[in-house]
């Protein structure tokens, strides 16, 4: 696939690099320094390049939206018309200090994003894990017991794209249902963030759902 990265920070830089190493064509965009985008592209290999958000969006099979909530409007404006495009968002609706959700209970970041890009096929994925775990999961992607990763969307094609990308990184995709499940998933991300960043065990944290076959006693 040709994948445009909108926001090349902690999440976008790592996921873009992994997508390129997994064989996709990747365009890194939207950082404050052009040099950084070019360096990321160089380090990610021959399939990666640096560009503007509009260039990242052009002919993209998928776009990864990985910016702070306060930058979503700006990056979307720069990306241009996203009608028909699959937009994979890991962006969380956080306040300026990243301490709390600014959308919750009656809506979610995923639903609000879908309203802002009505023609696009929005799917949420990768928002439930810290960036620090991504390279480790990719490195152990051939292991049998993979960590889970939930995704949710109202669009079947967007879900298919998300499944492919999630598997490329090395997670087991878990279909959490429609976009409105963001109302439950996004608060869970705050739990993940607490476990990752506010305990001594470190941020290389993933999760795994298991269905246990418990026999009759
Ligand atoms: N980090 C995580 O572990 C994690 C986990 C789950 C979900 N999320 C969510 O994923 C999203 C991205 O998080 P992140 O940690 O990757 O954020 P980040 O590291 O701050 O990256 C954001 C990107 O946006 C760019 N940017 C910011 N202001 C800009 C401006 N005025 N002009 C151009 N570019 C600008 C940054 O540029 P620079 O590169 O120059 O800084 C950076 O490349 C957020 O919504 C976050 O809540 C993050």
mmCIF file of C-alpha atoms in Angstrom, residues 32-138:
data_model
loop_
_atom_site.group_PDB
_atom_site.id
_atom_site.type_symbol
_atom_site.label_atom_id
_atom_site.label_comp_id
_atom_site.label_asym_id
_atom_site.label_seq_id
_atom_site.Cartn_x
_atom_site.Cartn_y
_atom_site.Cartn_z
ATOM 1 C CA UNK A 32 8.081 21.161 12.416
ATOM 2 C CA UNK A 33 11.298 20.454 10.598
ATOM 3 C CA UNK A 34 11.713 19.313 7.021
ATOM 4 C CA UNK A 35 15.109 17.904 7.959
ATOM 5 C CA UNK A 36 13.473 15.561 10.447
ATOM 6 C CA UNK A 37 11.055 14.242 7.805
ATOM 7 C CA UNK A 38 13.932 13.637 5.385
ATOM 8 C CA UNK A 39 15.982 11.885 8.068
ATOM 9 C CA UNK A 40 13.038 9.629 8.954
ATOM 10 C CA UNK A 41 12.570 8.758 5.286
ATOM 11 C CA UNK A 42 16.273 8.032 4.852
ATOM 12 C CA UNK A 43 16.349 5.776 7.912
ATOM 13 C CA UNK A 44 13.146 3.952 6.946
ATOM 14 C CA UNK A 45 14.659 2.812 3.649
ATOM 15 C CA UNK A 46 14.102 3.021 -0.072
ATOM 16 C CA UNK A 47 10.305 2.816 0.110
ATOM 17 C CA UNK A 48 10.002 5.946 2.264
ATOM 18 C CA UNK A 49 10.022 9.620 1.361
ATOM 19 C CA UNK A 50 9.271 12.998 2.942
ATOM 20 C CA UNK A 51 6.562 15.350 1.727
ATOM 21 C CA UNK A 52 3.803 17.784 2.594
ATOM 22 C CA UNK A 53 0.493 16.540 4.014
ATOM 23 C CA UNK A 54 -1.039 17.088 0.560
ATOM 24 C CA UNK A 55 1.683 14.949 -1.003
ATOM 25 C CA UNK A 56 1.197 12.294 1.667
ATOM 26 C CA UNK A 57 -2.532 12.212 0.930
ATOM 27 C CA UNK A 58 -2.162 12.060 -2.860
ATOM 28 C CA UNK A 59 -3.022 8.560 -4.154
ATOM 29 C CA UNK A 60 -2.716 7.162 -0.618
ATOM 30 C CA UNK A 61 -4.337 3.796 0.081
ATOM 31 C CA UNK A 62 -4.233 4.718 3.750
ATOM 32 C CA UNK A 63 -3.371 7.747 5.853
ATOM 33 C CA UNK A 64 -2.180 7.510 9.436
ATOM 34 C CA UNK A 65 -3.412 10.469 11.475
ATOM 35 C CA UNK A 66 -0.955 10.849 14.355
ATOM 36 C CA UNK A 67 -1.098 14.400 15.680
ATOM 37 C CA UNK A 68 -2.125 15.992 18.943
ATOM 38 C CA UNK A 69 -5.870 16.676 19.013
ATOM 39 C CA UNK A 70 -5.168 20.412 18.880
ATOM 40 C CA UNK A 71 -3.407 19.956 15.478
ATOM 41 C CA UNK A 72 -6.069 17.826 13.772
ATOM 42 C CA UNK A 73 -7.836 20.747 12.113
ATOM 43 C CA UNK A 74 -4.570 22.162 10.764
ATOM 44 C CA UNK A 75 -3.177 18.914 9.365
ATOM 45 C CA UNK A 76 -6.506 18.024 7.734
ATOM 46 C CA UNK A 77 -6.651 21.448 6.107
ATOM 47 C CA UNK A 78 -3.144 20.931 4.723
ATOM 48 C CA UNK A 79 -3.939 17.408 3.532
ATOM 49 C CA UNK A 80 -6.862 18.605 1.386
ATOM 50 C CA UNK A 81 -9.798 16.544 0.154
ATOM 51 C CA UNK A 82 -9.779 13.095 1.775
ATOM 52 C CA UNK A 83 -12.974 11.798 0.178
ATOM 53 C CA UNK A 84 -12.804 8.036 -0.238
ATOM 54 C CA UNK A 85 -9.482 7.808 1.615
ATOM 55 C CA UNK A 86 -8.949 5.376 4.464
ATOM 56 C CA UNK A 87 -7.876 7.391 7.516
ATOM 57 C CA UNK A 88 -6.359 5.286 10.289
ATOM 58 C CA UNK A 89 -6.340 7.430 13.395
ATOM 59 C CA UNK A 90 -4.349 6.886 16.555
ATOM 60 C CA UNK A 91 -5.034 10.451 17.653
ATOM 61 C CA UNK A 92 -6.693 10.791 21.024
ATOM 62 C CA UNK A 93 -9.011 13.653 21.980
ATOM 63 C CA UNK A 94 -6.739 14.959 24.759
ATOM 64 C CA UNK A 95 -6.561 18.404 26.312
ATOM 65 C CA UNK A 96 -3.492 20.628 25.878
ATOM 66 C CA UNK A 97 -1.739 19.126 28.915
ATOM 67 C CA UNK A 98 -2.594 15.545 27.891
ATOM 68 C CA UNK A 99 -4.251 14.949 31.244
ATOM 69 C CA UNK A 100 -7.845 14.273 30.191
ATOM 70 C CA UNK A 101 -10.205 13.562 27.344
ATOM 71 C CA UNK A 102 -11.967 16.571 25.835
ATOM 72 C CA UNK A 103 -14.591 14.319 24.204
ATOM 73 C CA UNK A 104 -16.167 11.448 26.151
ATOM 74 C CA UNK A 105 -19.327 9.568 27.184
ATOM 75 C CA UNK A 106 -21.687 10.889 24.491
ATOM 76 C CA UNK A 107 -19.132 10.924 21.677
ATOM 77 C CA UNK A 108 -15.507 9.966 21.017
ATOM 78 C CA UNK A 109 -12.499 11.307 19.185
ATOM 79 C CA UNK A 110 -13.073 8.780 16.410
ATOM 80 C CA UNK A 111 -16.671 9.902 15.886
ATOM 81 C CA UNK A 112 -15.758 13.593 15.999
ATOM 82 C CA UNK A 113 -12.987 13.005 13.475
ATOM 83 C CA UNK A 114 -15.392 11.206 11.137
ATOM 84 C CA UNK A 115 -17.681 14.270 11.267
ATOM 85 C CA UNK A 116 -14.758 16.500 10.245
ATOM 86 C CA UNK A 117 -13.905 14.338 7.192
ATOM 87 C CA UNK A 118 -17.350 13.165 6.123
ATOM 88 C CA UNK A 119 -16.216 11.554 2.860
ATOM 89 C CA UNK A 120 -13.330 9.624 4.398
ATOM 90 C CA UNK A 121 -13.324 6.048 5.707
ATOM 91 C CA UNK A 122 -12.208 6.487 9.319
ATOM 92 C CA UNK A 123 -10.870 3.621 11.405
ATOM 93 C CA UNK A 124 -9.240 3.942 14.823
ATOM 94 C CA UNK A 125 -6.231 1.736 15.596
ATOM 95 C CA UNK A 126 -2.876 1.873 17.392
ATOM 96 C CA UNK A 127 -4.242 4.379 19.936
ATOM 97 C CA UNK A 128 -4.311 1.749 22.703
ATOM 98 C CA UNK A 129 -0.556 1.139 22.936
ATOM 99 C CA UNK A 130 2.374 3.385 23.865
ATOM 100 C CA UNK A 131 4.775 4.216 21.047
ATOM 101 C CA UNK A 132 7.597 2.670 23.080
ATOM 102 C CA UNK A 133 6.278 -0.855 22.506
ATOM 103 C CA UNK A 134 5.931 -0.692 18.706
ATOM 104 C CA UNK A 135 9.454 -1.653 17.590
ATOM 105 C CA UNK A 136 9.532 -4.488 20.150
ATOM 106 C CA UNK A 137 6.244 -5.920 18.877
ATOM 107 C CA UNK A 138 7.512 -5.639 15.292
#
